[in-house]
């Protein structure tokens, strides 16, 4: 009798690769952008669409404090949203913020902030945002 373990493992590996491909496609081509911010407010991940919206390549964006990109008048409001999301992990916090693009202009973003699940490999927050600067003007 042959074992099904190698066959099952191969199927599982194919499924993981397919899920990774699907996720990559969504993050590369979506109009929204996604960032992961750690518990200290440091950007740990920026989806490829971040470069399209703000002009920052991933290496220029990650490893820096999220507040270094925010309009000074929006820093406190953003910190409150992160704190509230941290205290209430079952809720999503909505916020409008201004973010400095690489060219120096301010982009107006509608963003949602949610605490990453405690059981995930990452700790911190996921921020989904959409640029609506043109609608605002």
mmCIF file with all atom_site columns, C-alpha atoms in Angstrom:
data_model
loop_
_atom_site.group_PDB
_atom_site.id
_atom_site.type_symbol
_atom_site.label_atom_id
_atom_site.label_alt_id
_atom_site.label_comp_id
_atom_site.label_asym_id
_atom_site.label_entity_id
_atom_site.label_seq_id
_atom_site.pdbx_PDB_ins_code
_atom_site.Cartn_x
_atom_site.Cartn_y
_atom_site.Cartn_z
_atom_site.occupancy
_atom_site.B_iso_or_equiv
_atom_site.pdbx_formal_charge
_atom_site.auth_seq_id
_atom_site.auth_comp_id
_atom_site.auth_asym_id
_atom_site.auth_atom_id
_atom_site.pdbx_PDB_model_num
ATOM 1   C CA . UNK A 1 1   ? 0.000   0.000  0.000  1.00 0.00 ? 1   UNK A CA 1
ATOM 2   C CA . UNK A 1 2   ? 1.467   3.385  -1.046 1.00 0.00 ? 2   UNK A CA 1
ATOM 3   C CA . UNK A 1 3   ? 1.450   6.325  1.278  1.00 0.00 ? 3   UNK A CA 1
ATOM 4   C CA . UNK A 1 4   ? -0.553  9.375  0.265  1.00 0.00 ? 4   UNK A CA 1
ATOM 5   C CA . UNK A 1 5   ? 1.656   11.735 2.274  1.00 0.00 ? 5   UNK A CA 1
ATOM 6   C CA . UNK A 1 6   ? 3.946   12.779 -0.619 1.00 0.00 ? 6   UNK A CA 1
ATOM 7   C CA . UNK A 1 7   ? 0.924   13.342 -2.852 1.00 0.00 ? 7   UNK A CA 1
ATOM 8   C CA . UNK A 1 8   ? -0.896  15.346 -0.175 1.00 0.00 ? 8   UNK A CA 1
ATOM 9   C CA . UNK A 1 9   ? 2.221   17.402 0.558  1.00 0.00 ? 9   UNK A CA 1
ATOM 10  C CA . UNK A 1 10  ? 2.618   18.244 -3.120 1.00 0.00 ? 10  UNK A CA 1
ATOM 11  C CA . UNK A 1 11  ? -1.032  19.355 -3.324 1.00 0.00 ? 11  UNK A CA 1
ATOM 12  C CA . UNK A 1 12  ? -0.598  21.504 -0.222 1.00 0.00 ? 12  UNK A CA 1
ATOM 13  C CA . UNK A 1 13  ? 2.552   23.126 -1.643 1.00 0.00 ? 13  UNK A CA 1
ATOM 14  C CA . UNK A 1 14  ? 0.748   23.877 -4.906 1.00 0.00 ? 14  UNK A CA 1
ATOM 15  C CA . UNK A 1 15  ? -2.159  25.411 -2.995 1.00 0.00 ? 15  UNK A CA 1
ATOM 16  C CA . UNK A 1 16  ? 0.211   27.631 -0.994 1.00 0.00 ? 16  UNK A CA 1
ATOM 17  C CA . UNK A 1 17  ? 1.965   28.805 -4.167 1.00 0.00 ? 17  UNK A CA 1
ATOM 18  C CA . UNK A 1 18  ? -1.384  29.546 -5.815 1.00 0.00 ? 18  UNK A CA 1
ATOM 19  C CA . UNK A 1 19  ? -2.544  31.556 -2.783 1.00 0.00 ? 19  UNK A CA 1
ATOM 20  C CA . UNK A 1 20  ? 0.733   33.498 -2.771 1.00 0.00 ? 20  UNK A CA 1
ATOM 21  C CA . UNK A 1 21  ? 0.361   34.238 -6.498 1.00 0.00 ? 21  UNK A CA 1
ATOM 22  C CA . UNK A 1 22  ? -3.219  35.397 -6.000 1.00 0.00 ? 22  UNK A CA 1
ATOM 23  C CA . UNK A 1 23  ? -2.254  37.649 -3.079 1.00 0.00 ? 23  UNK A CA 1
ATOM 24  C CA . UNK A 1 24  ? 0.666   39.114 -5.034 1.00 0.00 ? 24  UNK A CA 1
ATOM 25  C CA . UNK A 1 25  ? -1.624  39.856 -7.995 1.00 0.00 ? 25  UNK A CA 1
ATOM 26  C CA . UNK A 1 26  ? -4.166  41.586 -5.753 1.00 0.00 ? 26  UNK A CA 1
ATOM 27  C CA . UNK A 1 27  ? -1.603  43.734 -3.954 1.00 0.00 ? 27  UNK A CA 1
ATOM 28  C CA . UNK A 1 28  ? 0.266   44.654 -7.138 1.00 0.00 ? 28  UNK A CA 1
ATOM 29  C CA . UNK A 1 29  ? -2.767  45.660 -9.169 1.00 0.00 ? 29  UNK A CA 1
ATOM 30  C CA . UNK A 1 30  ? -5.297  46.895 -6.631 1.00 0.00 ? 30  UNK A CA 1
ATOM 31  C CA . UNK A 1 31  ? -6.166  50.588 -6.442 1.00 0.00 ? 31  UNK A CA 1
ATOM 32  C CA . UNK A 1 32  ? -6.027  50.610 -2.644 1.00 0.00 ? 32  UNK A CA 1
ATOM 33  C CA . UNK A 1 33  ? -2.773  50.249 -0.878 1.00 0.00 ? 33  UNK A CA 1
ATOM 34  C CA . UNK A 1 34  ? -1.898  48.255 2.165  1.00 0.00 ? 34  UNK A CA 1
ATOM 35  C CA . UNK A 1 35  ? 0.729   48.936 4.798  1.00 0.00 ? 35  UNK A CA 1
ATOM 36  C CA . UNK A 1 36  ? 1.656   47.046 7.937  1.00 0.00 ? 36  UNK A CA 1
ATOM 37  C CA . UNK A 1 37  ? 2.740   49.153 10.891 1.00 0.00 ? 37  UNK A CA 1
ATOM 38  C CA . UNK A 1 38  ? 4.353   47.530 13.922 1.00 0.00 ? 38  UNK A CA 1
ATOM 39  C CA . UNK A 1 39  ? 3.455   48.311 17.533 1.00 0.00 ? 39  UNK A CA 1
ATOM 40  C CA . UNK A 1 40  ? 6.039   51.122 17.568 1.00 0.00 ? 40  UNK A CA 1
ATOM 41  C CA . UNK A 1 41  ? 4.574   52.868 14.523 1.00 0.00 ? 41  UNK A CA 1
ATOM 42  C CA . UNK A 1 42  ? 7.310   51.676 12.158 1.00 0.00 ? 42  UNK A CA 1
ATOM 43  C CA . UNK A 1 43  ? 6.282   50.725 8.627  1.00 0.00 ? 43  UNK A CA 1
ATOM 44  C CA . UNK A 1 44  ? 7.095   47.054 8.013  1.00 0.00 ? 44  UNK A CA 1
ATOM 45  C CA . UNK A 1 45  ? 5.379   46.462 4.672  1.00 0.00 ? 45  UNK A CA 1
ATOM 46  C CA . UNK A 1 46  ? 4.000   48.569 1.866  1.00 0.00 ? 46  UNK A CA 1
ATOM 47  C CA . UNK A 1 47  ? 2.126   47.029 -1.031 1.00 0.00 ? 47  UNK A CA 1
ATOM 48  C CA . UNK A 1 48  ? 3.396   47.775 -4.555 1.00 0.00 ? 48  UNK A CA 1
ATOM 49  C CA . UNK A 1 49  ? 0.485   50.161 -5.083 1.00 0.00 ? 49  UNK A CA 1
ATOM 50  C CA . UNK A 1 50  ? 2.087   52.403 -2.439 1.00 0.00 ? 50  UNK A CA 1
ATOM 51  C CA . UNK A 1 51  ? 4.733   53.272 -5.002 1.00 0.00 ? 51  UNK A CA 1
ATOM 52  C CA . UNK A 1 52  ? 2.088   54.157 -7.599 1.00 0.00 ? 52  UNK A CA 1
ATOM 53  C CA . UNK A 1 53  ? 0.169   56.373 -5.173 1.00 0.00 ? 53  UNK A CA 1
ATOM 54  C CA . UNK A 1 54  ? 2.977   58.031 -3.226 1.00 0.00 ? 54  UNK A CA 1
ATOM 55  C CA . UNK A 1 55  ? 6.086   57.461 -5.344 1.00 0.00 ? 55  UNK A CA 1
ATOM 56  C CA . UNK A 1 56  ? 8.096   55.668 -2.639 1.00 0.00 ? 56  UNK A CA 1
ATOM 57  C CA . UNK A 1 57  ? 9.802   52.403 -3.507 1.00 0.00 ? 57  UNK A CA 1
ATOM 58  C CA . UNK A 1 58  ? 9.340   49.763 -0.780 1.00 0.00 ? 58  UNK A CA 1
ATOM 59  C CA . UNK A 1 59  ? 12.892  50.263 0.505  1.00 0.00 ? 59  UNK A CA 1
ATOM 60  C CA . UNK A 1 60  ? 12.317  53.996 0.971  1.00 0.00 ? 60  UNK A CA 1
ATOM 61  C CA . UNK A 1 61  ? 9.113   53.434 2.890  1.00 0.00 ? 61  UNK A CA 1
ATOM 62  C CA . UNK A 1 62  ? 9.709   50.491 5.196  1.00 0.00 ? 62  UNK A CA 1
ATOM 63  C CA . UNK A 1 63  ? 11.699  50.865 8.387  1.00 0.00 ? 63  UNK A CA 1
ATOM 64  C CA . UNK A 1 64  ? 10.561  54.453 8.910  1.00 0.00 ? 64  UNK A CA 1
ATOM 65  C CA . UNK A 1 65  ? 8.034   55.838 11.352 1.00 0.00 ? 65  UNK A CA 1
ATOM 66  C CA . UNK A 1 66  ? 4.588   56.274 9.867  1.00 0.00 ? 66  UNK A CA 1
ATOM 67  C CA . UNK A 1 67  ? 4.425   59.746 11.415 1.00 0.00 ? 67  UNK A CA 1
ATOM 68  C CA . UNK A 1 68  ? 7.325   60.943 9.241  1.00 0.00 ? 68  UNK A CA 1
ATOM 69  C CA . UNK A 1 69  ? 4.965   60.751 6.240  1.00 0.00 ? 69  UNK A CA 1
ATOM 70  C CA . UNK A 1 70  ? 1.903   62.330 7.881  1.00 0.00 ? 70  UNK A CA 1
ATOM 71  C CA . UNK A 1 71  ? 0.849   65.967 7.828  1.00 0.00 ? 71  UNK A CA 1
ATOM 72  C CA . UNK A 1 72  ? 1.722   67.429 11.249 1.00 0.00 ? 72  UNK A CA 1
ATOM 73  C CA . UNK A 1 73  ? -1.943  68.258 11.919 1.00 0.00 ? 73  UNK A CA 1
ATOM 74  C CA . UNK A 1 74  ? -2.918  64.602 11.330 1.00 0.00 ? 74  UNK A CA 1
ATOM 75  C CA . UNK A 1 75  ? -0.315  62.877 13.529 1.00 0.00 ? 75  UNK A CA 1
ATOM 76  C CA . UNK A 1 76  ? -2.337  62.979 16.759 1.00 0.00 ? 76  UNK A CA 1
ATOM 77  C CA . UNK A 1 77  ? -5.511  61.792 15.012 1.00 0.00 ? 77  UNK A CA 1
ATOM 78  C CA . UNK A 1 78  ? -3.603  58.886 13.403 1.00 0.00 ? 78  UNK A CA 1
ATOM 79  C CA . UNK A 1 79  ? -2.018  57.922 16.728 1.00 0.00 ? 79  UNK A CA 1
ATOM 80  C CA . UNK A 1 80  ? -5.479  57.902 18.318 1.00 0.00 ? 80  UNK A CA 1
ATOM 81  C CA . UNK A 1 81  ? -6.766  55.579 15.573 1.00 0.00 ? 81  UNK A CA 1
ATOM 82  C CA . UNK A 1 82  ? -3.837  53.187 16.139 1.00 0.00 ? 82  UNK A CA 1
ATOM 83  C CA . UNK A 1 83  ? -4.355  53.260 19.903 1.00 0.00 ? 83  UNK A CA 1
ATOM 84  C CA . UNK A 1 84  ? -8.087  52.637 19.572 1.00 0.00 ? 84  UNK A CA 1
ATOM 85  C CA . UNK A 1 85  ? -7.507  49.769 17.121 1.00 0.00 ? 85  UNK A CA 1
ATOM 86  C CA . UNK A 1 86  ? -5.004  48.289 19.573 1.00 0.00 ? 86  UNK A CA 1
ATOM 87  C CA . UNK A 1 87  ? -7.453  48.503 22.460 1.00 0.00 ? 87  UNK A CA 1
ATOM 88  C CA . UNK A 1 88  ? -10.364 47.106 20.413 1.00 0.00 ? 88  UNK A CA 1
ATOM 89  C CA . UNK A 1 89  ? -8.945  44.473 18.037 1.00 0.00 ? 89  UNK A CA 1
ATOM 90  C CA . UNK A 1 90  ? -12.413 43.495 16.861 1.00 0.00 ? 90  UNK A CA 1
ATOM 91  C CA . UNK A 1 91  ? -13.080 46.987 15.462 1.00 0.00 ? 91  UNK A CA 1
ATOM 92  C CA . UNK A 1 92  ? -11.880 48.807 12.380 1.00 0.00 ? 92  UNK A CA 1
ATOM 93  C CA . UNK A 1 93  ? -11.022 52.468 12.811 1.00 0.00 ? 93  UNK A CA 1
ATOM 94  C CA . UNK A 1 94  ? -11.670 54.848 9.907  1.00 0.00 ? 94  UNK A CA 1
ATOM 95  C CA . UNK A 1 95  ? -9.552  57.945 9.427  1.00 0.00 ? 95  UNK A CA 1
ATOM 96  C CA . UNK A 1 96  ? -8.852  60.614 6.834  1.00 0.00 ? 96  UNK A CA 1
ATOM 97  C CA . UNK A 1 97  ? -5.190  61.593 6.717  1.00 0.00 ? 97  UNK A CA 1
ATOM 98  C CA . UNK A 1 98  ? -2.816  63.617 4.582  1.00 0.00 ? 98  UNK A CA 1
ATOM 99  C CA . UNK A 1 99  ? 0.346   61.832 3.530  1.00 0.00 ? 99  UNK A CA 1
ATOM 100 C CA . UNK A 1 100 ? 3.363   63.445 1.887  1.00 0.00 ? 100 UNK A CA 1
ATOM 101 C CA . UNK A 1 101 ? 4.144   61.923 -1.493 1.00 0.00 ? 101 UNK A CA 1
ATOM 102 C CA . UNK A 1 102 ? 7.743   61.605 -2.631 1.00 0.00 ? 102 UNK A CA 1
ATOM 103 C CA . UNK A 1 103 ? 7.371   64.693 -4.823 1.00 0.00 ? 103 UNK A CA 1
ATOM 104 C CA . UNK A 1 104 ? 6.419   66.766 -1.757 1.00 0.00 ? 104 UNK A CA 1
ATOM 105 C CA . UNK A 1 105 ? 2.695   67.150 -2.446 1.00 0.00 ? 105 UNK A CA 1
ATOM 106 C CA . UNK A 1 106 ? 0.081   66.091 0.088  1.00 0.00 ? 106 UNK A CA 1
ATOM 107 C CA . UNK A 1 107 ? -2.269  63.236 -0.807 1.00 0.00 ? 107 UNK A CA 1
ATOM 108 C CA . UNK A 1 108 ? -5.587  62.916 1.042  1.00 0.00 ? 108 UNK A CA 1
ATOM 109 C CA . UNK A 1 109 ? -6.309  59.317 1.989  1.00 0.00 ? 109 UNK A CA 1
ATOM 110 C CA . UNK A 1 110 ? -9.306  57.522 3.391  1.00 0.00 ? 110 UNK A CA 1
ATOM 111 C CA . UNK A 1 111 ? -7.810  54.807 5.575  1.00 0.00 ? 111 UNK A CA 1
ATOM 112 C CA . UNK A 1 112 ? -8.938  52.018 7.832  1.00 0.00 ? 112 UNK A CA 1
ATOM 113 C CA . UNK A 1 113 ? -6.812  50.677 10.667 1.00 0.00 ? 113 UNK A CA 1
ATOM 114 C CA . UNK A 1 114 ? -7.210  47.264 12.231 1.00 0.00 ? 114 UNK A CA 1
ATOM 115 C CA . UNK A 1 115 ? -5.136  45.332 14.747 1.00 0.00 ? 115 UNK A CA 1
ATOM 116 C CA . UNK A 1 116 ? -3.509  42.242 13.288 1.00 0.00 ? 116 UNK A CA 1
ATOM 117 C CA . UNK A 1 117 ? -4.719  39.045 14.980 1.00 0.00 ? 117 UNK A CA 1
ATOM 118 C CA . UNK A 1 118 ? -2.591  38.090 17.978 1.00 0.00 ? 118 UNK A CA 1
ATOM 119 C CA . UNK A 1 119 ? -2.030  34.624 16.507 1.00 0.00 ? 119 UNK A CA 1
ATOM 120 C CA . UNK A 1 120 ? -0.516  35.999 13.283 1.00 0.00 ? 120 UNK A CA 1
ATOM 121 C CA . UNK A 1 121 ? 3.230   35.981 12.671 1.00 0.00 ? 121 UNK A CA 1
ATOM 122 C CA . UNK A 1 122 ? 3.202   39.776 12.437 1.00 0.00 ? 122 UNK A CA 1
ATOM 123 C CA . UNK A 1 123 ? 2.231   42.071 15.273 1.00 0.00 ? 123 UNK A CA 1
ATOM 124 C CA . UNK A 1 124 ? 0.913   45.552 14.785 1.00 0.00 ? 124 UNK A CA 1
ATOM 125 C CA . UNK A 1 125 ? -1.687  46.992 12.464 1.00 0.00 ? 125 UNK A CA 1
ATOM 126 C CA . UNK A 1 126 ? -2.838  46.709 8.889  1.00 0.00 ? 126 UNK A CA 1
ATOM 127 C CA . UNK A 1 127 ? -3.795  49.955 7.203  1.00 0.00 ? 127 UNK A CA 1
ATOM 128 C CA . UNK A 1 128 ? -5.828  49.941 3.990  1.00 0.00 ? 128 UNK A CA 1
ATOM 129 C CA . UNK A 1 129 ? -5.993  53.285 2.231  1.00 0.00 ? 129 UNK A CA 1
ATOM 130 C CA . UNK A 1 130 ? -7.411  54.875 -0.891 1.00 0.00 ? 130 UNK A CA 1
ATOM 131 C CA . UNK A 1 131 ? -6.282  58.170 -2.384 1.00 0.00 ? 131 UNK A CA 1
ATOM 132 C CA . UNK A 1 132 ? -9.135  60.609 -2.847 1.00 0.00 ? 132 UNK A CA 1
ATOM 133 C CA . UNK A 1 133 ? -7.162  63.826 -3.302 1.00 0.00 ? 133 UNK A CA 1
ATOM 134 C CA . UNK A 1 134 ? -8.882  64.714 -6.583 1.00 0.00 ? 134 UNK A CA 1
ATOM 135 C CA . UNK A 1 135 ? -12.366 64.265 -5.108 1.00 0.00 ? 135 UNK A CA 1
ATOM 136 C CA . UNK A 1 136 ? -11.414 66.601 -2.304 1.00 0.00 ? 136 UNK A CA 1
ATOM 137 C CA . UNK A 1 137 ? -10.296 69.495 -4.530 1.00 0.00 ? 137 UNK A CA 1
#
